[in-house]
CSV table of C-alpha atoms and ligand atoms in Angstrom, one decimal:
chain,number,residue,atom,x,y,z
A,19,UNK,CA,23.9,-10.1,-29.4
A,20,UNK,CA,22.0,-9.6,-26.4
A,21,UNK,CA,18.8,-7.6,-26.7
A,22,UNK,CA,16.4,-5.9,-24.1
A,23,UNK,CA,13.0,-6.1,-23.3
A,24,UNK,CA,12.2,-2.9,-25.6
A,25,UNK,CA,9.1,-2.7,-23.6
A,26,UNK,CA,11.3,-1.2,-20.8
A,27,UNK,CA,11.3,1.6,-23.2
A,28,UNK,CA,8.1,3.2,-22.4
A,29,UNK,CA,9.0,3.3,-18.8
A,30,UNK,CA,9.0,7.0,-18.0
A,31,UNK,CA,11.9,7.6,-15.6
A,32,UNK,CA,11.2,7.2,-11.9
A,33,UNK,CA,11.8,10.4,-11.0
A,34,UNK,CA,9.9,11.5,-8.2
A,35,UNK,CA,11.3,10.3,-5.4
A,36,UNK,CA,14.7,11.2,-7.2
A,37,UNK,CA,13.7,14.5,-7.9
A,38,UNK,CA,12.3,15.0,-4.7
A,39,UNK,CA,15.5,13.9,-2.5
A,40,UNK,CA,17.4,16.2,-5.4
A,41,UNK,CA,15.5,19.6,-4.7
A,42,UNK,CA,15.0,18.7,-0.7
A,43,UNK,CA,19.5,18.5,-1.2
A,44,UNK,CA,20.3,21.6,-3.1
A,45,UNK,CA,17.9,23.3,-0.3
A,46,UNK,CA,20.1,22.1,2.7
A,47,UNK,CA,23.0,23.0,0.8
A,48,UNK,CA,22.1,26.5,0.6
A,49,UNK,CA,20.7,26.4,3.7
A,50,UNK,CA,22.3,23.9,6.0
A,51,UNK,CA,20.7,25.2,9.2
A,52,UNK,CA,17.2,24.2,8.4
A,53,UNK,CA,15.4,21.6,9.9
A,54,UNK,CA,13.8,20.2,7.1
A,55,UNK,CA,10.4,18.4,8.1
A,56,UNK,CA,9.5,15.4,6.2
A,57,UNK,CA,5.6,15.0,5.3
A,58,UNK,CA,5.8,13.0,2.0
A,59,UNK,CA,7.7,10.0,3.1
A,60,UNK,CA,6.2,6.5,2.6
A,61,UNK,CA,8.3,5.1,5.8
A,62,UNK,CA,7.5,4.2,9.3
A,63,UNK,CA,8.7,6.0,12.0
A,64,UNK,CA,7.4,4.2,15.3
A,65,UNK,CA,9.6,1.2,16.3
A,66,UNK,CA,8.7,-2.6,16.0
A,67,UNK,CA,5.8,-3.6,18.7
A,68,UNK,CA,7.7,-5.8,21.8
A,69,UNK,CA,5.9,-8.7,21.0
A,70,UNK,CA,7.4,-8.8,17.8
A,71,UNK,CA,11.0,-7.4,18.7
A,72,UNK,CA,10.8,-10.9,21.1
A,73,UNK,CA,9.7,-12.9,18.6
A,74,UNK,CA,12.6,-12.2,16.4
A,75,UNK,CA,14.6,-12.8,19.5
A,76,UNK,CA,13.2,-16.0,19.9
A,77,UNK,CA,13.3,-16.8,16.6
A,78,UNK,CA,17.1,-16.0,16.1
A,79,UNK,CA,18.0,-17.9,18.9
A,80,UNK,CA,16.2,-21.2,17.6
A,81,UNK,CA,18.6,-20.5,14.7
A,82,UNK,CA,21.8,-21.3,16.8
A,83,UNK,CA,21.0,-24.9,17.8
A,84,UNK,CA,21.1,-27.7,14.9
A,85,UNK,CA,17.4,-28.9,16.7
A,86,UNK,CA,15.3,-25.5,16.2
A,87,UNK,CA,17.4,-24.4,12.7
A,88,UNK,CA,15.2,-23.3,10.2
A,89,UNK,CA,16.7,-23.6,6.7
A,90,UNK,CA,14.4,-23.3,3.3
A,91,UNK,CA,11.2,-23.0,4.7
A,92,UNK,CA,7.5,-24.2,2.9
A,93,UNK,CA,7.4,-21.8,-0.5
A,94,UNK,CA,4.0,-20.3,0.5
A,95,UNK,CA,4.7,-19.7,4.0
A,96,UNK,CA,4.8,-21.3,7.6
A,97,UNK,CA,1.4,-22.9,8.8
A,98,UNK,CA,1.7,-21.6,12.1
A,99,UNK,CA,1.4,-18.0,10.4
A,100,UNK,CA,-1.6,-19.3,7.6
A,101,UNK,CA,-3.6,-20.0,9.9
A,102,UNK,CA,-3.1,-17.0,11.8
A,103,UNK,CA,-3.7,-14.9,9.1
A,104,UNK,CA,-7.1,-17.1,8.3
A,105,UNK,CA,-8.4,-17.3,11.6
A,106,UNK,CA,-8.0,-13.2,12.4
A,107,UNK,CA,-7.9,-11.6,9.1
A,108,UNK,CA,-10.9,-13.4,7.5
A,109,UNK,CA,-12.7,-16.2,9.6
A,110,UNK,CA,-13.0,-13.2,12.6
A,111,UNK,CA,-14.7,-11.4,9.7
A,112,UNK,CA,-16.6,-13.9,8.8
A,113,UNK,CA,-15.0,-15.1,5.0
A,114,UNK,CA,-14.3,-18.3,4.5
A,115,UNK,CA,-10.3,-18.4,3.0
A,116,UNK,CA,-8.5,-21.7,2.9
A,117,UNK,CA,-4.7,-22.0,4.3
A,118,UNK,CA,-3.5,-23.2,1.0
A,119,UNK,CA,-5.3,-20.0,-0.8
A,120,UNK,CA,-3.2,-18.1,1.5
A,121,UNK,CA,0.8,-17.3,0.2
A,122,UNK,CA,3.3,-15.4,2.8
A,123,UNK,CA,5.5,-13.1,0.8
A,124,UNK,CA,8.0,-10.7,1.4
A,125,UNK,CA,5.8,-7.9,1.3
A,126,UNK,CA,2.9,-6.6,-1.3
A,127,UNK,CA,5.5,-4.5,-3.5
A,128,UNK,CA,6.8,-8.1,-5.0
A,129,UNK,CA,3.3,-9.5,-4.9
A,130,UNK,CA,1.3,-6.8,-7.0
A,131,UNK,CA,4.6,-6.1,-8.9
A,132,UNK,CA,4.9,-10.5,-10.2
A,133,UNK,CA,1.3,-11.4,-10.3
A,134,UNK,CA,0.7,-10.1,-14.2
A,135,UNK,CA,3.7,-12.4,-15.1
A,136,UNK,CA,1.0,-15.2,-15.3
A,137,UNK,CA,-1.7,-13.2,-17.3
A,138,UNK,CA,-1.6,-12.8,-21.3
A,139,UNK,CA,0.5,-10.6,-22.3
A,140,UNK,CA,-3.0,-9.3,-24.5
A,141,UNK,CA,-5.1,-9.0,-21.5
A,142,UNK,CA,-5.6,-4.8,-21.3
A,143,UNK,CA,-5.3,-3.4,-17.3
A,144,UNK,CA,-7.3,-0.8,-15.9
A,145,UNK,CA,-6.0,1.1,-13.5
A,146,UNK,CA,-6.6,4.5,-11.4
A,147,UNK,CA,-5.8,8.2,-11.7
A,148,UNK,CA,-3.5,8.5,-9.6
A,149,UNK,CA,-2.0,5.5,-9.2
A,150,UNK,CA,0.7,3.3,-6.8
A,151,UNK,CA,3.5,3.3,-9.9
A,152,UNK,CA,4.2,-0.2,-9.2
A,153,UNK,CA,1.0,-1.5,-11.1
A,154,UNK,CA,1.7,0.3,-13.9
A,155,UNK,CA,5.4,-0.1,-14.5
A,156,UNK,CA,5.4,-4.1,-14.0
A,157,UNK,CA,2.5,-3.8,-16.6
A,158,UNK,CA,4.1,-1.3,-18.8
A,159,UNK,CA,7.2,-3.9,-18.9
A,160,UNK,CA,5.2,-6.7,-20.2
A,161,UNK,CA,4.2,-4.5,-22.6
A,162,UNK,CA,0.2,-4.5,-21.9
A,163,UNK,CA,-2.2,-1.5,-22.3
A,164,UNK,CA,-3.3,0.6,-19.7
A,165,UNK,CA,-6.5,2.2,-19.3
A,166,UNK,CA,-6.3,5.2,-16.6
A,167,UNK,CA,-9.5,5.4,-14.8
A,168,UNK,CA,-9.3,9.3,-13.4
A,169,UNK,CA,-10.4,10.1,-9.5
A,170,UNK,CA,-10.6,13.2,-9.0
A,171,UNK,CA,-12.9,15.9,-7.0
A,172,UNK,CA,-15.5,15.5,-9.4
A,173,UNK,CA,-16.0,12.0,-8.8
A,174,UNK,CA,-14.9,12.2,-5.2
A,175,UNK,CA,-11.7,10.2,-6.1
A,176,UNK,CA,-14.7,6.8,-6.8
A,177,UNK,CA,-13.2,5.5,-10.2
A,178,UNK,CA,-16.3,4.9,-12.6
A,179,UNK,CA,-16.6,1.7,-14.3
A,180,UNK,CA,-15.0,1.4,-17.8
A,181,UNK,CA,-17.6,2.1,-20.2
A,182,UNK,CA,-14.9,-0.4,-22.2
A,183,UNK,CA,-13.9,-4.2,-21.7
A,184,UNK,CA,-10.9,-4.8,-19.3
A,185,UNK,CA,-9.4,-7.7,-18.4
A,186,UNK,CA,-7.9,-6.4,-15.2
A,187,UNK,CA,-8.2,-4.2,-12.8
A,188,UNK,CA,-5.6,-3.0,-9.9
A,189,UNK,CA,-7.7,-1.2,-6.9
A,190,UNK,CA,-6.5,-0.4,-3.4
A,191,UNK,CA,-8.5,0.4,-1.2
A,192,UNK,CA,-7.7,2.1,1.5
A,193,UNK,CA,-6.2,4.5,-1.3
A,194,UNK,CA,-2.1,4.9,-1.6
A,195,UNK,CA,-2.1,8.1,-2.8
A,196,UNK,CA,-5.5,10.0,-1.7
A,197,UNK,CA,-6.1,8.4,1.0
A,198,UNK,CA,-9.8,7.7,0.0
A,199,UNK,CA,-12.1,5.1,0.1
A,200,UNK,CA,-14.6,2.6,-1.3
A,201,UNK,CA,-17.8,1.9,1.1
A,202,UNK,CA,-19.2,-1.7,0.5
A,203,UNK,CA,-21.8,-0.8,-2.0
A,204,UNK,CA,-18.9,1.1,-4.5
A,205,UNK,CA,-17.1,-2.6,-4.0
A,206,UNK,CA,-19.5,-4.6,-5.0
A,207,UNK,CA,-20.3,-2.9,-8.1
A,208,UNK,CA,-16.6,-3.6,-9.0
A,209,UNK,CA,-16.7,-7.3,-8.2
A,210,UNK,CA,-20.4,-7.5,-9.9
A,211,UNK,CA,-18.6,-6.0,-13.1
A,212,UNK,CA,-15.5,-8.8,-12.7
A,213,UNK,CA,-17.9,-11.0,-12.6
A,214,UNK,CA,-20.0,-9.9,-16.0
A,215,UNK,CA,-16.9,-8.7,-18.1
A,216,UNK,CA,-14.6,-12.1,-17.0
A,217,UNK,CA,-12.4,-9.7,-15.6
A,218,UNK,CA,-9.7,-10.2,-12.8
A,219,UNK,CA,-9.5,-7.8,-9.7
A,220,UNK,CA,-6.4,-7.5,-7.6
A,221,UNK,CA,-7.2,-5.7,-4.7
A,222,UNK,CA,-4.2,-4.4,-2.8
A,223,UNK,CA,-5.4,-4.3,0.7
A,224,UNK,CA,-1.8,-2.9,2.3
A,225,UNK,CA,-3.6,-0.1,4.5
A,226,UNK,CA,-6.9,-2.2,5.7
A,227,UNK,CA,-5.4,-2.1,9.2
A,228,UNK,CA,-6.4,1.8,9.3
A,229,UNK,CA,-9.7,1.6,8.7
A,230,UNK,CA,-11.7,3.2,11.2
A,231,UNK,CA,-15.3,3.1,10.1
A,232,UNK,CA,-17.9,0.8,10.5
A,233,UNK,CA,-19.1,0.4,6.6
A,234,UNK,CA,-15.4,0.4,4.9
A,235,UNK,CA,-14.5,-3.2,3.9
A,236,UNK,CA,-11.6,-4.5,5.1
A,237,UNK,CA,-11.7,-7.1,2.7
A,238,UNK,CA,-12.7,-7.3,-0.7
A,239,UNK,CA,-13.9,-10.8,0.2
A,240,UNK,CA,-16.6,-9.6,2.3
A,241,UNK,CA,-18.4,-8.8,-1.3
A,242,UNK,CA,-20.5,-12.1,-2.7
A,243,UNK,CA,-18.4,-13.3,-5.4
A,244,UNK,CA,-15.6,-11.6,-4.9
A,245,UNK,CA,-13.8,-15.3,-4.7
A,246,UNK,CA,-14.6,-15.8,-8.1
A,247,UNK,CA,-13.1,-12.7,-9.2
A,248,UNK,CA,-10.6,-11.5,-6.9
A,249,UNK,CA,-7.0,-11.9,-5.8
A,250,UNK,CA,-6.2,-9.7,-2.4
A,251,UNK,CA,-2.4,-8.5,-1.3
A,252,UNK,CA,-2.2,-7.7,2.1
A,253,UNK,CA,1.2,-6.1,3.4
A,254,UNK,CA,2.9,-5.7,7.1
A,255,UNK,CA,4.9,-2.7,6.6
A,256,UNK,CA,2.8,-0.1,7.5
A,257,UNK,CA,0.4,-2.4,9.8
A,258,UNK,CA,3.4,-3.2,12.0
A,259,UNK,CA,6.4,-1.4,10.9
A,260,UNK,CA,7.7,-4.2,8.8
A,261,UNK,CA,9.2,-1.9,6.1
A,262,UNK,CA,12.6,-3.5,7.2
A,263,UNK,CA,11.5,-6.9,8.3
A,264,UNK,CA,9.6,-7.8,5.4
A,265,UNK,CA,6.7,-10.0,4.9
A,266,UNK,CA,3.1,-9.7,3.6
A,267,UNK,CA,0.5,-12.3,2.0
A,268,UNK,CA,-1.5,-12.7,-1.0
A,269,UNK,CA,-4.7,-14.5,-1.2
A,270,UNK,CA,-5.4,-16.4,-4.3
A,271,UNK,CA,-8.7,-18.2,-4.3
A,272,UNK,CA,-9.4,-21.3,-5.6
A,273,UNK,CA,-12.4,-21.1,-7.2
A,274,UNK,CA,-11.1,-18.0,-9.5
A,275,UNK,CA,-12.6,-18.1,-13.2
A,276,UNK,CA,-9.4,-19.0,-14.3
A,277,UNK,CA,-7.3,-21.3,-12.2
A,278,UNK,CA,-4.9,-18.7,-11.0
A,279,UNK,CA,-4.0,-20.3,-7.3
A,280,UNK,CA,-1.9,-23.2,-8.8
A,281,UNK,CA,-0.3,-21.1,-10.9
A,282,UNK,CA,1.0,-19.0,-8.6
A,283,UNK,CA,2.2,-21.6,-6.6
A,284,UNK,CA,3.9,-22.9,-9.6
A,285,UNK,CA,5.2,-19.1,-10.1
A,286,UNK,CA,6.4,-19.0,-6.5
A,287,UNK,CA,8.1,-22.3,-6.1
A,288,UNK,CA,9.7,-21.3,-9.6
A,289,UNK,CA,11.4,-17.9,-8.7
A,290,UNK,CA,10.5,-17.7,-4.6
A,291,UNK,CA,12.3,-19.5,-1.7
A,292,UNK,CA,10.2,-18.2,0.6
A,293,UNK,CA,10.1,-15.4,3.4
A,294,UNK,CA,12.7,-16.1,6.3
A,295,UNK,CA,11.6,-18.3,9.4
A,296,UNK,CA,12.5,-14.6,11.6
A,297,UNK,CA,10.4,-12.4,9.8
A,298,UNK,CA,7.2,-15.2,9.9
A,299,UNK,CA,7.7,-15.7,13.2
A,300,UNK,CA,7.9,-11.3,13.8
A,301,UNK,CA,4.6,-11.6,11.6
A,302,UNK,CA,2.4,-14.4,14.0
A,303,UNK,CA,3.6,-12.5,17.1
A,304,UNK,CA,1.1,-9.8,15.7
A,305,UNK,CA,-1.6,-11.8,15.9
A,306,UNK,CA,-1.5,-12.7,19.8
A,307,UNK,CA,-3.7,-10.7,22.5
A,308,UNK,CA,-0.4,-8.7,23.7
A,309,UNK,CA,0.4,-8.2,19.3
A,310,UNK,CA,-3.1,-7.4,18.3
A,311,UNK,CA,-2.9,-4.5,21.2
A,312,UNK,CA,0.5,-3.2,20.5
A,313,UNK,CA,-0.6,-2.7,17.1
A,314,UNK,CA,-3.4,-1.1,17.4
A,315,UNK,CA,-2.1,1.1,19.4
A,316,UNK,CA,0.7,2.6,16.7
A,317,UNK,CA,-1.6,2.7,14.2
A,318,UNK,CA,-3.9,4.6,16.8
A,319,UNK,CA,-0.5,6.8,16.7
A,320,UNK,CA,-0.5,7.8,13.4
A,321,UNK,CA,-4.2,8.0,13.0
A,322,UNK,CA,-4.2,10.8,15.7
A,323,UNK,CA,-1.5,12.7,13.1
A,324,UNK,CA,-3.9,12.2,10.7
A,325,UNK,CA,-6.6,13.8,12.7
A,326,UNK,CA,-4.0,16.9,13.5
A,327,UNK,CA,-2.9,17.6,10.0
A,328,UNK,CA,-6.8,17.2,8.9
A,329,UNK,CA,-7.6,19.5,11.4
A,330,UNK,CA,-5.1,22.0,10.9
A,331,UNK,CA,-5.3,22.2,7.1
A,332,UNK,CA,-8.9,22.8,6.7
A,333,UNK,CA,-8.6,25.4,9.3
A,334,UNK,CA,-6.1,26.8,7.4
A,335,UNK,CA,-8.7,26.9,4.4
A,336,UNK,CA,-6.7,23.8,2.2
A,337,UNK,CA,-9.0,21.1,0.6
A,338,UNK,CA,-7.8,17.8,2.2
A,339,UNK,CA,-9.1,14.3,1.6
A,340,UNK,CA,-8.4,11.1,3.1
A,341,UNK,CA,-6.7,10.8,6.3
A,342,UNK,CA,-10.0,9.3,7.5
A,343,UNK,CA,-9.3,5.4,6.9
A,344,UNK,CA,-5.9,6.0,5.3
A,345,UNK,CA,-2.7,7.4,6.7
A,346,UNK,CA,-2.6,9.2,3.8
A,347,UNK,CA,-3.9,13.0,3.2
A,348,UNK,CA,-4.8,14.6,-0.4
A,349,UNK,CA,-4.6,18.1,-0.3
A,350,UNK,CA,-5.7,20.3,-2.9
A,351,UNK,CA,-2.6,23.2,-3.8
A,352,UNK,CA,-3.6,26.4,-4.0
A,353,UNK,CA,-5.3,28.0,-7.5
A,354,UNK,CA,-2.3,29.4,-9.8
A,355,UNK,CA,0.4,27.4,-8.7
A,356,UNK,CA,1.2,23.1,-9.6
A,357,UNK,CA,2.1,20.0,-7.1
A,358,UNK,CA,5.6,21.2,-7.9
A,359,UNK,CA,5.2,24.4,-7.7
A,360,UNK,CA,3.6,23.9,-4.2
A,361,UNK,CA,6.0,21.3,-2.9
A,362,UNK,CA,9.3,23.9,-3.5
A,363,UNK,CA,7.1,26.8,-1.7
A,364,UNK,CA,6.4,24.5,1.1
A,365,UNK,CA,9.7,23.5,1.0
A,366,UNK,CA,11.4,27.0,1.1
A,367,UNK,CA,9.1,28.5,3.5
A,368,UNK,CA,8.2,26.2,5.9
A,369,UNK,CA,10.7,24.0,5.2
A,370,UNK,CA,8.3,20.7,4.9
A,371,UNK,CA,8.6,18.7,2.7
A,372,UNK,CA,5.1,16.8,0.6
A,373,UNK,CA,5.0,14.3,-1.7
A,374,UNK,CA,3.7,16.0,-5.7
A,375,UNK,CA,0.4,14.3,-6.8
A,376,UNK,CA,1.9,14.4,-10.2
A,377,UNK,CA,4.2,12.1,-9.5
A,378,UNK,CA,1.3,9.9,-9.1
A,379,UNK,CA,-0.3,10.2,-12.5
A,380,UNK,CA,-1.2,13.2,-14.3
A,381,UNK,CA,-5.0,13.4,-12.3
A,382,UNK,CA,-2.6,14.2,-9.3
A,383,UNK,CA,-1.8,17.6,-10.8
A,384,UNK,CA,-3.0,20.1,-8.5
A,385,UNK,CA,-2.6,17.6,-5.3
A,386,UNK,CA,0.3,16.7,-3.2
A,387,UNK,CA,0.3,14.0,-0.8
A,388,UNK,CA,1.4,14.0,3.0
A,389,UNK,CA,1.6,11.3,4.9
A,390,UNK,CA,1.1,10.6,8.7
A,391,UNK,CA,3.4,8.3,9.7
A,392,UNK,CA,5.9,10.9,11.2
A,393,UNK,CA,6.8,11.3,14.5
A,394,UNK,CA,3.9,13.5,16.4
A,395,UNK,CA,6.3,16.4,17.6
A,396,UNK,CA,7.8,16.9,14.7
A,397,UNK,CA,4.3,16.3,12.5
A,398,UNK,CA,2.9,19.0,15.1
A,399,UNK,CA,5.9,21.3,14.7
A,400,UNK,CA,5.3,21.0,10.2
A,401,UNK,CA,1.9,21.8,11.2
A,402,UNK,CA,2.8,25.1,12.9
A,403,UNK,CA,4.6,25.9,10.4
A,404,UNK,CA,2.6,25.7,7.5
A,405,UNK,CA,0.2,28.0,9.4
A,406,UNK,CA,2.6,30.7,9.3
A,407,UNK,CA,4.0,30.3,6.2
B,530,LIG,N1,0.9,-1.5,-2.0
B,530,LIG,C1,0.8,-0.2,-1.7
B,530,LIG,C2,-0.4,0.5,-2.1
B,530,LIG,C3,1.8,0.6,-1.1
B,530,LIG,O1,1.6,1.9,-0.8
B,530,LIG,C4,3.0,-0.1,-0.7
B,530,LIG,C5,4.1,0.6,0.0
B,530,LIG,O2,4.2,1.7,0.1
B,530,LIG,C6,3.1,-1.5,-1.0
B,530,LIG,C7,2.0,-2.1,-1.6
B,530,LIG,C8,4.3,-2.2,-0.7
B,530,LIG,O3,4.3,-2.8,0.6
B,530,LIG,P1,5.5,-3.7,1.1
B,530,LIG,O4,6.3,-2.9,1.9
B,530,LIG,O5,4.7,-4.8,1.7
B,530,LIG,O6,6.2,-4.3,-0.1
């Protein structure tokens, strides 16, 4: 007989994007000449950067002739793009990161959704209020305990240490869903209690590219003995519109407590066969001159929607937080009514669509998310709507 993992059973079902795409559907059927708005996706809307639009060219074309054919490639990714990634994520920055502590990956969701396959099953994971589900489901699967550290306006969304032992803790900073987050001193009181409890960080570091002030980390490694305690997962999709190309990195140090970096090697080479040749290639392109400015420049993009819907909604009298260093925005909902009940008013009357904080753990209640990664005119024209609703 075959028998399944009955720790899929406390899953709770993944509703909300479900739900949401339900309620956005029975709307256009009733009303199928509105122009519904989307705030609340996660997706990119601005297209690839040239540089990396040639580069897959380039790269495809190599792929026609039996002398540049790329097959299986190295399991933790191309040098050419290691060292890239070495040299102007962390060397620039002044860490020191090895190329072989450095694994390319398909992108952050597989990364911080596998890594707790090589941790005890025992070990108990701490993780915030709300919460990026994937942390918590791949957890939930392996049947660990959680321990939900709330953020709310009361703490300024800053999780407080656990006044119990963990063995792991999931931060990520810049913050997927409020948008907040930690200045160097909150880090280092993180990494100083990783290093007292024996505990493991992994720091998902997808949004570090929209930082924009001068005393947010970009890297958990810019904290002293953060090497010792710390794995970081660093993503392309929202950095460059790879949400369709696909690649990210993980960094797994070698000097971690416990000897984590040839285990995942030994993980990767097990169940991985590495990202393709095109999408490495797209990802090195980003880190030339003509890439490093094309970049910038869309996340300058979104940045400024950021700045729009900030401006507009405290104007409008809403509590918002985030959208600073984050192209996300936590907005408090109105006194009386629930992230649900707020997303189907929204929805109704100004036909815009948000994302409910509840969906992201039950310390979302009261919050829904929007996001800033929609196209300006039609960010500008939710905006205008939302003031007259
Ligand atoms: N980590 C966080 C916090 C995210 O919000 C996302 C995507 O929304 C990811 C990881 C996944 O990124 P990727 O597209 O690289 O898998």
């Amino acid at each position: 007989m075959t028998l399944i993992n009955e720790n899929y059973k406390n899953l709770s079902d993944n509703y909300l994007f479900a739900e949401i795409a339900r309620r956005v559907e029975a709307f256009r059927q009733h009303n199928p000449q509105a122009n519904v708005i989307s705030l609340g996706i996660g997706d990119v809307t601005q297209p690839l950067a040239p540089v990396v639009v040639e580069a897959l060219h380039r790269a495809a074309d190599e792929m026609a002739f039996a002398s540049s054919f790329r097959g299986y490639g190295p399991e933790r990714g191309y040098d050419f793009l290691r060292e890239a990634i070495v040299e102007n994520d962390f060397r620039a920055r002044g860490i020191d990161i090895e190329v072989d502590e450095v694994f390319v990956s398909d992108g952050a969701k597989s990364d911080t959704g596998n890594f707790q396959e090589m941790l005890s099953a025992g070990c108990v994971v701490a993780v915030t209020d709300p919460v990026y589900p994937v942390y918590v489901d791949s957890n939930l699967m392996a049947g660990r305990t959680i321990v939900r550290l709330p953020c709310t306006t009361e703490n300024d969304f800053l999780p407080e240490l656990p006044d119990e032992h963990v063995d792991v803790i999931y931060l990520c900073y810049p913050n997927n869903p409020t948008g907040t987050v930690l200045l160097r001193d909150d880090l280092k009181a993180w990494v100083d209690y990783a290093i007292r409890e024996g505990a493991l960080i992994l720091y998902d570091a997808a949004y570090e590219a929209f930082i924009q002030s001068e005393d947010v980390p970009h890297s958990i490694y810019e904290i002293a003995g953060a090497r010792r305690c710390a794995v970081e997962f660093h993503s392309y999709s929202k950095t460059a519109g790879f949400t369709g190309v696909r690649c990210g990195y993980t960094v797994v140090p070698k000097d971690l407590c416990v000897g984590l970096n040839p285990l995942w090697n030994r993980r990767q080479c097990t169940k991985f066969n590495g990202t393709s040749y095109l999408a490495q290639r797209a990802a090195g392109a980003i880190y030339t001159p003509d890439g490093k400015r094309q970049v910038r420049q869309v996340i300058h993009y979104y940045m400024e929607n950021a700045r729009l819907m900030r401006q507009t909604l405290s104007s409008l009298g809403f509590k918002v937080y985030g959208g600073v260093d984050a192209p996300y925005l936590w907005m408090q909902v109105p006194e009386g009514t629930t992230s649900w009940g707020f997303f189907d008013d929204m929805l109704h009357r100004a036909h815009v669509v948000c994302t409910p904080g509840a969906g992201f753990g039950s310390c979302g209640e009261g919050y829904v998310r929007l996001t800033a990664f929609g196209r300006r005119e039609q960010t500008l024209e939710a905006l205008e709507r939302i003031k007259r609703m």
